[in-house]
mmCIF file of C-alpha atoms in Angstrom:
data_model
loop_
_atom_site.group_PDB
_atom_site.id
_atom_site.type_symbol
_atom_site.label_atom_id
_atom_site.label_comp_id
_atom_site.label_asym_id
_atom_site.label_seq_id
_atom_site.Cartn_x
_atom_site.Cartn_y
_atom_site.Cartn_z
ATOM 1 C CA MET M 1 -113.263 -109.614 -35.482
ATOM 2 C CA ASN M 2 -113.683 -105.753 -34.416
ATOM 3 C CA GLY M 3 -113.608 -104.402 -31.408
ATOM 4 C CA ALA M 4 -112.407 -108.185 -29.786
ATOM 5 C CA VAL M 5 -110.156 -107.725 -26.827
ATOM 6 C CA PRO M 6 -106.689 -109.443 -27.565
ATOM 7 C CA LEU M 7 -105.545 -112.091 -25.596
ATOM 8 C CA PRO M 8 -103.280 -111.357 -22.483
ATOM 9 C CA SER M 9 -99.414 -112.028 -23.317
ATOM 10 C CA PRO M 10 -98.538 -115.274 -21.089
ATOM 11 C CA TRP M 11 -95.156 -113.949 -20.090
ATOM 12 C CA LEU M 12 -96.371 -110.961 -18.173
ATOM 13 C CA PRO M 13 -96.369 -111.363 -14.379
ATOM 14 C CA THR M 14 -99.438 -111.200 -12.323
ATOM 15 C CA ALA M 15 -100.126 -111.005 -8.448
ATOM 16 C CA PRO M 16 -103.421 -112.675 -6.940
ATOM 17 C CA CYS M 17 -103.756 -109.605 -4.662
ATOM 18 C CA THR M 18 -106.815 -107.382 -5.430
ATOM 19 C CA PRO M 19 -108.752 -104.834 -3.884
ATOM 20 C CA GLY M 20 -111.470 -106.869 -2.499
ATOM 21 C CA ARG M 21 -109.277 -109.735 -1.043
ATOM 22 C CA PRO M 22 -108.482 -109.676 2.639
ATOM 23 C CA CYS M 23 -104.676 -109.448 2.087
ATOM 24 C CA ALA M 24 -105.212 -105.676 0.408
ATOM 25 C CA ALA M 25 -108.580 -104.747 2.462
ATOM 26 C CA HIS M 26 -108.633 -100.984 2.652
ATOM 27 C CA PRO M 27 -107.768 -99.735 5.432
ATOM 28 C CA ASP M 28 -106.146 -101.727 8.016
ATOM 29 C CA PRO M 29 -107.986 -100.771 10.993
ATOM 30 C CA ALA M 30 -111.263 -102.126 11.454
ATOM 31 C CA PRO M 31 -113.782 -99.797 9.858
ATOM 32 C CA ALA M 32 -115.420 -98.728 13.347
ATOM 33 C CA ALA M 33 -111.927 -97.450 14.780
ATOM 34 C CA PHE M 34 -110.798 -95.787 11.223
ATOM 35 C CA ARG M 35 -111.247 -92.318 11.087
ATOM 36 C CA PRO M 36 -110.183 -90.948 7.612
ATOM 37 C CA ALA M 37 -109.032 -87.385 6.958
ATOM 38 C CA PRO M 38 -111.735 -84.768 6.623
ATOM 39 C CA ALA M 39 -112.410 -83.967 2.972
ATOM 40 C CA PRO M 40 -111.126 -80.531 2.893
ATOM 41 C CA LEU M 41 -107.757 -81.652 4.259
ATOM 42 C CA ALA M 42 -107.795 -84.654 1.793
ATOM 43 C CA CYS M 43 -108.583 -82.311 -1.251
ATOM 44 C CA ALA M 44 -105.577 -79.947 -0.022
ATOM 45 C CA ARG M 45 -103.134 -83.050 0.060
ATOM 46 C CA LEU M 46 -104.396 -84.074 -3.270
ATOM 47 C CA ALA M 47 -104.150 -80.719 -4.807
ATOM 48 C CA ALA M 48 -100.489 -80.256 -3.329
ATOM 49 C CA GLY M 49 -99.568 -84.148 -4.595
ATOM 50 C CA LEU M 50 -100.422 -83.282 -8.201
ATOM 51 C CA ALA M 51 -99.216 -79.710 -8.299
ATOM 52 C CA THR M 52 -95.886 -81.129 -7.325
ATOM 53 C CA VAL M 53 -95.691 -83.719 -9.912
ATOM 54 C CA LEU M 54 -96.522 -80.966 -12.577
ATOM 55 C CA LEU M 55 -94.099 -79.083 -11.444
ATOM 56 C CA GLY M 56 -91.502 -81.679 -11.869
ATOM 57 C CA VAL M 57 -92.562 -81.775 -15.162
ATOM 58 C CA LEU M 58 -91.705 -78.191 -15.720
ATOM 59 C CA LEU M 59 -88.352 -77.905 -13.868
ATOM 60 C CA LEU M 60 -87.110 -81.421 -15.528
ATOM 61 C CA PRO M 61 -85.661 -79.784 -18.687
ATOM 62 C CA ALA M 62 -83.545 -77.091 -16.753
ATOM 63 C CA ALA M 63 -82.662 -79.725 -14.319
ATOM 64 C CA GLY M 64 -80.963 -81.657 -17.491
ATOM 65 C CA LEU M 65 -78.514 -78.791 -17.213
ATOM 66 C CA LEU M 66 -77.028 -79.207 -14.304
ATOM 67 C CA PRO M 67 -74.226 -81.670 -13.322
ATOM 68 C CA ALA M 68 -74.843 -85.102 -12.128
ATOM 69 C CA ALA M 69 -74.556 -84.215 -8.523
ATOM 70 C CA GLY M 70 -76.907 -81.290 -8.905
ATOM 71 C CA ARG M 71 -79.425 -83.435 -10.727
ATOM 72 C CA LEU M 72 -79.485 -86.114 -8.020
ATOM 73 C CA ALA M 73 -79.982 -83.564 -5.477
ATOM 74 C CA LEU M 74 -83.051 -82.341 -7.261
ATOM 75 C CA VAL M 75 -84.703 -85.642 -7.838
ATOM 76 C CA ARG M 76 -84.420 -86.345 -4.324
ATOM 77 C CA LEU M 77 -85.987 -83.022 -3.107
ATOM 78 C CA TRP M 78 -88.654 -83.102 -5.596
ATOM 79 C CA ALA M 79 -89.542 -86.672 -4.935
ATOM 80 C CA ARG M 80 -89.391 -86.318 -1.001
ATOM 81 C CA THR M 81 -91.699 -83.083 -1.466
ATOM 82 C CA VAL M 82 -94.349 -85.374 -3.957
ATOM 83 C CA VAL M 83 -94.508 -88.127 -0.810
ATOM 84 C CA ARG M 84 -95.073 -85.402 1.905
ATOM 85 C CA ALA M 85 -97.617 -83.385 -0.211
ATOM 86 C CA PHE M 86 -99.646 -86.598 -0.047
ATOM 87 C CA GLY M 87 -99.543 -86.863 3.326
ATOM 88 C CA VAL M 88 -97.329 -89.718 3.421
ATOM 89 C CA ARG M 89 -94.365 -89.548 6.231
ATOM 90 C CA PRO M 90 -91.387 -91.713 5.163
ATOM 91 C CA ALA M 91 -89.723 -93.642 7.645
ATOM 92 C CA VAL M 92 -85.980 -94.765 6.096
ATOM 93 C CA THR M 93 -83.378 -97.203 8.170
ATOM 94 C CA GLY M 94 -80.173 -98.299 6.624
ATOM 95 C CA ALA M 95 -77.981 -96.204 4.678
ATOM 96 C CA HIS M 96 -76.360 -96.510 1.446
ATOM 97 C CA ARG M 97 -72.699 -96.644 1.590
ATOM 98 C CA ALA M 98 -70.581 -93.818 0.316
ATOM 99 C CA GLY M 99 -68.440 -94.478 -2.632
ATOM 100 C CA ALA M 100 -70.131 -97.890 -3.345
ATOM 101 C CA GLY M 101 -70.170 -97.282 -6.971
ATOM 102 C CA PRO M 102 -72.962 -98.143 -9.190
ATOM 103 C CA ALA M 103 -75.748 -100.242 -8.423
ATOM 104 C CA LEU M 104 -78.838 -102.229 -9.501
ATOM 105 C CA VAL M 105 -81.339 -101.205 -6.529
ATOM 106 C CA VAL M 106 -84.304 -103.798 -6.571
ATOM 107 C CA ALA M 107 -87.513 -103.613 -4.468
ATOM 108 C CA ASN M 108 -90.658 -105.422 -3.756
ATOM 109 C CA HIS M 109 -93.510 -103.681 -5.364
ATOM 110 C CA VAL M 110 -96.883 -102.236 -3.249
ATOM 111 C CA SER M 111 -97.750 -98.837 -4.955
ATOM 112 C CA TRP M 112 -97.397 -96.092 -7.337
ATOM 113 C CA LEU M 113 -95.965 -94.500 -4.229
ATOM 114 C CA ASP M 114 -92.787 -97.164 -4.444
ATOM 115 C CA ILE M 115 -91.431 -94.964 -7.159
ATOM 116 C CA PRO M 116 -90.860 -91.441 -5.506
ATOM 117 C CA LEU M 117 -90.428 -93.068 -2.476
ATOM 118 C CA VAL M 118 -87.010 -94.956 -3.738
ATOM 119 C CA ALA M 119 -85.945 -91.752 -5.653
ATOM 120 C CA ALA M 120 -85.879 -89.819 -2.628
ATOM 121 C CA VAL M 121 -83.494 -92.224 -1.008
ATOM 122 C CA LEU M 122 -81.420 -93.610 -3.805
ATOM 123 C CA PRO M 123 -82.156 -91.552 -7.034
ATOM 124 C CA GLY M 124 -81.049 -93.042 -10.374
ATOM 125 C CA ARG M 125 -82.481 -94.033 -13.480
ATOM 126 C CA MET M 126 -85.999 -95.953 -13.446
ATOM 127 C CA VAL M 127 -86.870 -99.451 -15.082
ATOM 128 C CA ALA M 128 -90.624 -99.162 -16.654
ATOM 129 C CA LYS M 129 -92.715 -100.525 -19.397
ATOM 130 C CA ARG M 130 -92.597 -99.081 -22.635
ATOM 131 C CA GLU M 131 -96.322 -98.386 -22.443
ATOM 132 C CA VAL M 132 -95.607 -95.497 -19.456
ATOM 133 C CA ARG M 133 -93.855 -93.294 -22.037
ATOM 134 C CA ASP M 134 -97.569 -92.620 -24.038
ATOM 135 C CA TRP M 135 -98.845 -91.942 -20.517
ATOM 136 C CA PRO M 136 -100.093 -87.880 -20.348
ATOM 137 C CA VAL M 137 -98.084 -85.779 -18.346
ATOM 138 C CA LEU M 138 -96.483 -88.644 -16.544
ATOM 139 C CA GLY M 139 -94.914 -90.581 -19.615
ATOM 140 C CA ALA M 140 -92.892 -87.380 -20.614
ATOM 141 C CA LEU M 141 -91.656 -86.847 -17.179
ATOM 142 C CA ALA M 142 -90.361 -90.483 -17.193
ATOM 143 C CA ALA M 143 -88.525 -89.938 -20.602
ATOM 144 C CA LEU M 144 -86.779 -86.629 -19.582
ATOM 145 C CA GLY M 145 -85.677 -88.090 -16.171
ATOM 146 C CA GLY M 146 -84.034 -91.025 -18.339
ATOM 147 C CA THR M 147 -86.235 -93.956 -17.651
ATOM 148 C CA LEU M 148 -85.098 -97.090 -19.468
ATOM 149 C CA PHE M 149 -88.394 -98.581 -21.283
ATOM 150 C CA LEU M 150 -89.012 -101.765 -21.690
ATOM 151 C CA ASP M 151 -91.146 -104.007 -24.078
ATOM 152 C CA ARG M 152 -92.415 -106.813 -22.375
ATOM 153 C CA ASP M 153 -94.383 -108.072 -25.391
ATOM 154 C CA GLY M 154 -91.222 -108.498 -27.286
ATOM 155 C CA LEU M 155 -89.129 -111.185 -26.194
ATOM 156 C CA ARG M 156 -86.489 -110.626 -28.774
ATOM 157 C CA ARG M 157 -85.849 -107.024 -27.623
ATOM 158 C CA LEU M 158 -85.359 -108.326 -24.083
ATOM 159 C CA PRO M 159 -81.175 -108.657 -24.498
ATOM 160 C CA GLY M 160 -81.325 -105.026 -26.007
ATOM 161 C CA ALA M 161 -83.343 -103.628 -22.810
ATOM 162 C CA VAL M 162 -80.978 -105.605 -20.543
ATOM 163 C CA ARG M 163 -77.908 -103.809 -22.641
ATOM 164 C CA GLY M 164 -79.605 -100.631 -21.640
ATOM 165 C CA VAL M 165 -79.461 -101.408 -17.980
ATOM 166 C CA ALA M 166 -75.848 -102.590 -18.210
ATOM 167 C CA GLY M 167 -74.958 -99.524 -20.248
ATOM 168 C CA ALA M 168 -76.256 -97.161 -17.075
ATOM 169 C CA LEU M 169 -74.501 -99.201 -14.425
ATOM 170 C CA ALA M 170 -71.194 -99.264 -16.833
ATOM 171 C CA ALA M 171 -71.297 -95.616 -16.733
ATOM 172 C CA GLY M 172 -71.224 -95.205 -12.918
ATOM 173 C CA GLY M 173 -75.230 -94.714 -12.542
ATOM 174 C CA ARG M 174 -77.736 -96.439 -10.500
ATOM 175 C CA VAL M 175 -80.726 -98.293 -11.809
ATOM 176 C CA THR M 176 -84.192 -98.947 -9.760
ATOM 177 C CA ALA M 177 -86.270 -101.791 -10.694
ATOM 178 C CA PHE M 178 -88.980 -103.762 -9.421
ATOM 179 C CA PRO M 179 -88.646 -107.155 -10.231
ATOM 180 C CA GLU M 180 -91.677 -109.153 -8.924
ATOM 181 C CA GLY M 181 -93.218 -107.409 -12.192
ATOM 182 C CA SER M 182 -96.570 -106.548 -10.557
ATOM 183 C CA THR M 183 -97.752 -105.075 -7.274
ATOM 184 C CA TRP M 184 -98.841 -107.010 -4.357
ATOM 185 C CA CYS M 185 -100.540 -105.994 -1.065
ATOM 186 C CA GLY M 186 -97.534 -105.896 0.710
ATOM 187 C CA ARG M 187 -98.532 -108.608 2.983
ATOM 188 C CA ALA M 188 -97.251 -111.134 0.365
ATOM 189 C CA GLY M 189 -94.696 -110.579 -2.555
ATOM 190 C CA GLY M 190 -93.970 -112.304 -5.523
ATOM 191 C CA ARG M 191 -91.059 -114.051 -7.290
ATOM 192 C CA PHE M 192 -88.121 -111.828 -8.725
ATOM 193 C CA ARG M 193 -87.512 -112.095 -12.355
ATOM 194 C CA PRO M 194 -83.865 -112.620 -13.139
ATOM 195 C CA ALA M 195 -83.686 -111.097 -16.420
ATOM 196 C CA LEU M 196 -82.335 -107.596 -15.192
ATOM 197 C CA PHE M 197 -80.202 -109.589 -12.633
ATOM 198 C CA GLN M 198 -78.172 -110.363 -15.895
ATOM 199 C CA ALA M 199 -76.985 -106.560 -16.037
ATOM 200 C CA ALA M 200 -75.334 -106.624 -12.593
ATOM 201 C CA VAL M 201 -73.514 -109.560 -13.763
ATOM 202 C CA ASP M 202 -72.140 -108.397 -16.854
ATOM 203 C CA THR M 203 -71.026 -105.041 -15.219
ATOM 204 C CA GLY M 204 -69.962 -106.273 -11.689
ATOM 205 C CA ALA M 205 -72.285 -103.832 -9.986
ATOM 206 C CA ASP M 206 -73.781 -104.700 -6.768
ATOM 207 C CA VAL M 207 -77.385 -105.412 -6.100
ATOM 208 C CA GLN M 208 -79.205 -102.979 -3.329
ATOM 209 C CA PRO M 209 -82.087 -104.470 -2.407
ATOM 210 C CA VAL M 210 -84.908 -101.985 -0.680
ATOM 211 C CA ARG M 211 -87.755 -103.345 1.411
ATOM 212 C CA ILE M 212 -90.867 -101.049 1.412
ATOM 213 C CA ASP M 213 -93.793 -101.199 3.960
ATOM 214 C CA TYR M 214 -96.917 -99.350 4.221
ATOM 215 C CA ARG M 215 -98.584 -98.583 7.811
ATOM 216 C CA PRO M 216 -101.750 -98.881 8.034
ATOM 217 C CA HIS M 217 -101.703 -102.055 5.507
ATOM 218 C CA GLY M 218 -103.656 -101.862 2.548
ATOM 219 C CA ALA M 219 -104.070 -97.937 2.400
ATOM 220 C CA ALA M 220 -101.499 -97.765 -0.230
ATOM 221 C CA ALA M 221 -101.916 -101.041 -1.977
ATOM 222 C CA TYR M 222 -102.258 -100.437 -5.702
ATOM 223 C CA VAL M 223 -103.342 -103.637 -6.866
ATOM 224 C CA GLY M 224 -105.814 -105.509 -9.400
ATOM 225 C CA GLU M 225 -108.485 -103.565 -11.238
ATOM 226 C CA ASP M 226 -107.935 -100.422 -8.475
ATOM 227 C CA PRO M 227 -108.653 -97.262 -10.286
ATOM 228 C CA LEU M 228 -105.865 -94.648 -10.177
ATOM 229 C CA GLY M 229 -108.242 -91.744 -9.067
ATOM 230 C CA ALA M 230 -109.488 -94.200 -5.956
ATOM 231 C CA SER M 231 -105.951 -95.106 -5.022
ATOM 232 C CA LEU M 232 -105.051 -91.277 -4.602
ATOM 233 C CA TRP M 233 -107.998 -90.420 -2.730
ATOM 234 C CA ARG M 234 -107.487 -93.358 -0.302
ATOM 235 C CA VAL M 235 -103.875 -92.062 0.226
ATOM 236 C CA VAL M 236 -104.852 -88.443 0.804
ATOM 237 C CA ARG M 237 -107.853 -89.920 3.512
ATOM 238 C CA THR M 238 -105.553 -91.924 5.574
ATOM 239 C CA PRO M 239 -104.222 -90.404 8.748
ATOM 240 C CA GLY M 240 -100.670 -91.217 9.716
ATOM 241 C CA LEU M 241 -99.961 -93.261 6.670
ATOM 242 C CA THR M 242 -96.522 -94.049 6.893
ATOM 243 C CA ALA M 243 -94.173 -95.437 4.087
ATOM 244 C CA CYS M 244 -91.065 -97.755 5.798
ATOM 245 C CA VAL M 245 -88.062 -97.961 3.740
ATOM 246 C CA ARG M 246 -85.491 -100.443 4.299
ATOM 247 C CA ILE M 247 -82.055 -100.305 2.958
ATOM 248 C CA LEU M 248 -80.404 -103.834 3.171
ATOM 249 C CA ASP M 249 -76.887 -104.974 2.878
ATOM 250 C CA PRO M 250 -75.787 -104.999 -0.801
ATOM 251 C CA ILE M 251 -75.455 -108.336 -2.675
ATOM 252 C CA SER M 252 -72.254 -109.049 -4.634
ATOM 253 C CA VAL M 253 -72.134 -110.682 -8.034
ATOM 254 C CA ILE M 254 -68.955 -112.459 -6.989
ATOM 255 C CA GLN M 255 -70.803 -114.301 -4.238
ATOM 256 C CA TYR M 256 -73.885 -114.707 -6.690
ATOM 257 C CA PRO M 257 -72.499 -114.985 -10.324
ATOM 258 C CA ASP M 258 -75.729 -116.335 -12.270
ATOM 259 C CA ARG M 259 -78.771 -114.079 -12.455
ATOM 260 C CA ARG M 260 -80.882 -116.550 -11.174
ATOM 261 C CA LEU M 261 -78.903 -116.795 -8.044
ATOM 262 C CA LEU M 262 -78.402 -113.261 -7.823
ATOM 263 C CA ALA M 263 -82.242 -112.476 -8.166
ATOM 264 C CA ALA M 264 -83.419 -115.410 -5.616
ATOM 265 C CA ALA M 265 -80.595 -114.074 -2.818
ATOM 266 C CA ALA M 266 -82.330 -110.556 -3.422
ATOM 267 C CA GLN M 267 -85.588 -112.016 -3.042
ATOM 268 C CA ARG M 268 -84.826 -113.641 -0.152
ATOM 269 C CA ALA M 269 -83.388 -110.765 1.409
ATOM 270 C CA VAL M 270 -86.226 -108.561 0.887
ATOM 271 C CA HIS M 271 -89.009 -110.742 1.493
ATOM 272 C CA SER M 272 -87.407 -111.850 4.620
ATOM 273 C CA SER M 273 -86.756 -108.495 6.277
ATOM 274 C CA ALA M 274 -88.963 -107.132 8.755
ATOM 275 C CA ALA M 275 -90.547 -103.900 8.586
ATOM 276 C CA PRO M 276 -88.771 -100.978 10.900
ATOM 277 C CA PRO M 277 -91.555 -99.361 13.431
ATOM 278 C CA PRO M 278 -93.596 -96.383 12.109
ATOM 279 C CA ARG M 279 -91.422 -93.629 12.799
ATOM 280 C CA THR M 280 -90.577 -90.608 10.772
ATOM 281 C CA ALA M 281 -86.639 -89.825 9.891
ATOM 282 C CA PRO M 282 -84.657 -87.839 7.698
ATOM 283 C CA LEU M 283 -83.680 -89.036 4.346
ATOM 284 C CA PRO M 284 -80.046 -90.022 3.824
ATOM 285 C CA ALA M 285 -77.711 -87.811 1.710
ATOM 286 C CA VAL M 286 -76.718 -89.787 -1.605
ATOM 287 C CA PRO M 287 -73.050 -89.318 -2.780
ATOM 288 C CA ARG M 288 -71.982 -88.878 -6.455
ATOM 289 C CA GLN M 289 -71.027 -92.340 -7.655
ATOM 290 C CA PRO M 290 -67.920 -93.130 -9.808
ATOM 291 C CA ALA M 291 -67.568 -94.490 -13.311
ATOM 292 C CA ALA M 292 -67.394 -98.334 -13.257
ATOM 293 C CA ALA M 293 -65.427 -100.446 -15.717
ATOM 294 C CA GLY M 294 -66.874 -101.501 -19.345
ATOM 295 C CA TYR M 295 -69.277 -104.318 -19.612
ATOM 296 C CA ARG M 296 -69.644 -107.302 -21.976
ATOM 297 C CA ALA M 297 -72.295 -108.454 -24.109
ATOM 298 C CA VAL M 298 -75.931 -109.356 -22.340
ATOM 299 C CA ALA M 299 -77.225 -113.188 -22.902
ATOM 300 C CA SER M 300 -81.085 -113.369 -23.132
ATOM 301 C CA ASP M 301 -83.335 -115.030 -20.904
ATOM 302 C CA ASN M 302 -86.123 -116.851 -22.864
ATOM 303 C CA ALA M 303 -87.621 -118.018 -19.681
ATOM 304 C CA ASN M 304 -88.017 -114.907 -17.513
ATOM 305 C CA ARG M 305 -89.193 -111.297 -18.318
ATOM 306 C CA PRO M 306 -87.576 -108.367 -16.888
ATOM 307 C CA SER M 307 -89.837 -106.340 -14.659
ATOM 308 C CA PRO M 308 -91.190 -103.180 -15.183
ATOM 309 C CA SER M 309 -91.061 -99.856 -13.098
ATOM 310 C CA VAL M 310 -94.833 -99.369 -12.843
ATOM 311 C CA HIS M 311 -96.917 -102.148 -11.763
ATOM 312 C CA HIS M 312 -100.118 -102.593 -14.157
ATOM 313 C CA ARG M 313 -100.018 -104.160 -17.335
ATOM 314 C CA ASP M 314 -102.707 -102.321 -19.615
ATOM 315 C CA SER M 315 -100.579 -100.384 -22.190
ATOM 316 C CA SER M 316 -102.992 -97.406 -22.309
ATOM 317 C CA ASN M 317 -104.174 -96.899 -18.635
ATOM 318 C CA PRO M 318 -102.037 -96.961 -15.729
ATOM 319 C CA ALA M 319 -104.856 -97.930 -13.486
ATOM 320 C CA SER M 320 -105.829 -101.097 -15.063
ATOM 321 C CA ALA M 321 -104.373 -104.783 -13.883
ATOM 322 C CA SER M 322 -101.940 -107.059 -14.458
ATOM 323 C CA SER M 323 -104.074 -110.305 -15.219
ATOM 324 C CA ALA M 324 -101.667 -112.789 -17.313
ATOM 325 C CA ARG M 325 -99.732 -115.422 -15.259
ATOM 326 C CA THR M 326 -95.863 -115.808 -15.831
ATOM 327 C CA PRO M 327 -94.756 -119.093 -16.445
ATOM 328 C CA SER M 328 -91.967 -120.217 -13.880
#
C-alpha cells in the first residue's frame, strides 16, 4: 500500500523518557525561579556552536594528514570548543591512565551533547547507526572522523560490525559507544546491550565506563519526539548548564570474560556512580596509545543488538524518536 509507514523493528532499543514526562521536564528549576538567558545571548551561542561544527567539517580533511597524536589533540580541541560554544561548562572528574592501551569507552546516553563531551575527554572512533552517514553535514563529518557505522536492522551484519570495532581496538585505538542504544533523561537509564562488548573480549581491551550528568536536569536531555532544533534552543537558553563527566575505573575482561557479564558490570558501574558536584575543571590530556595484539573471530549475538552512538532511531531525521522495544 502506497504511503504506508513500515513497522518499527522489534530489535531496536527504546526508552520511556519523553519531553512530557516528569523525568525529562525542561528545565529542572521551577518555572518561577528559572530565568533563561537573554535571546541575543542565546542566538550568539547557537551561531557560535553551529559555526564551530562547520569549521570541523572544513578542517577534518587536513587533520587526516596529521600523525595520530596530532589528530587526537585536534579532535579534543575541536570537541571542547563545540561544547563551550553552545554555552555548556564541562566538569570532569577521574582520569584516564597513561599507557593503559586500547579501550572500549561506554557511557550512558542523555543528549547529542554526549558525543562531543566524550570526544573532548577520551577522543577516539565513535560507533553510530548507519543512517547517520546520510545526514547533511554531520554525516560527512562523522565519516571523515572514522566513525564506525552499524546497520541496526541487519542482524546478519552484526558480527561484521563487531569485527570492525575489534579491529580498531586491536590497532591500539579507542572506540566509544553508548550501549543503552537510545537516549534516556538522565534520572533513569537503560540496560547495556552486550553485543559490542564482544569486541573487548576478543581483543583483551579494557572497558572504560563513563558517567554523564547534566545540571540542571532536563535542559540537555534529547529524548522521544524532541526536535533537534528545540533541543539546541533549550541548551543555549539554559544559564549555567554544566556537563558532569566522570571517568570511572576501567573494567578488565580478565575479570569478566563473557560479553554479557562485561556489559552488566559496566552498566552497574555507570548507573551506580553519583554525579560529581557541578564545577568547571580543565579537560585532561590524552596520551597516545600503543598498539595491541591481534584478535580472534567474533561470535554473533542473536539476542541483543549493538548500540548506536546517536540516540534516535528514524533513518532520515536525527531528531526523530526511538519507538520500538527490544526483547531482553
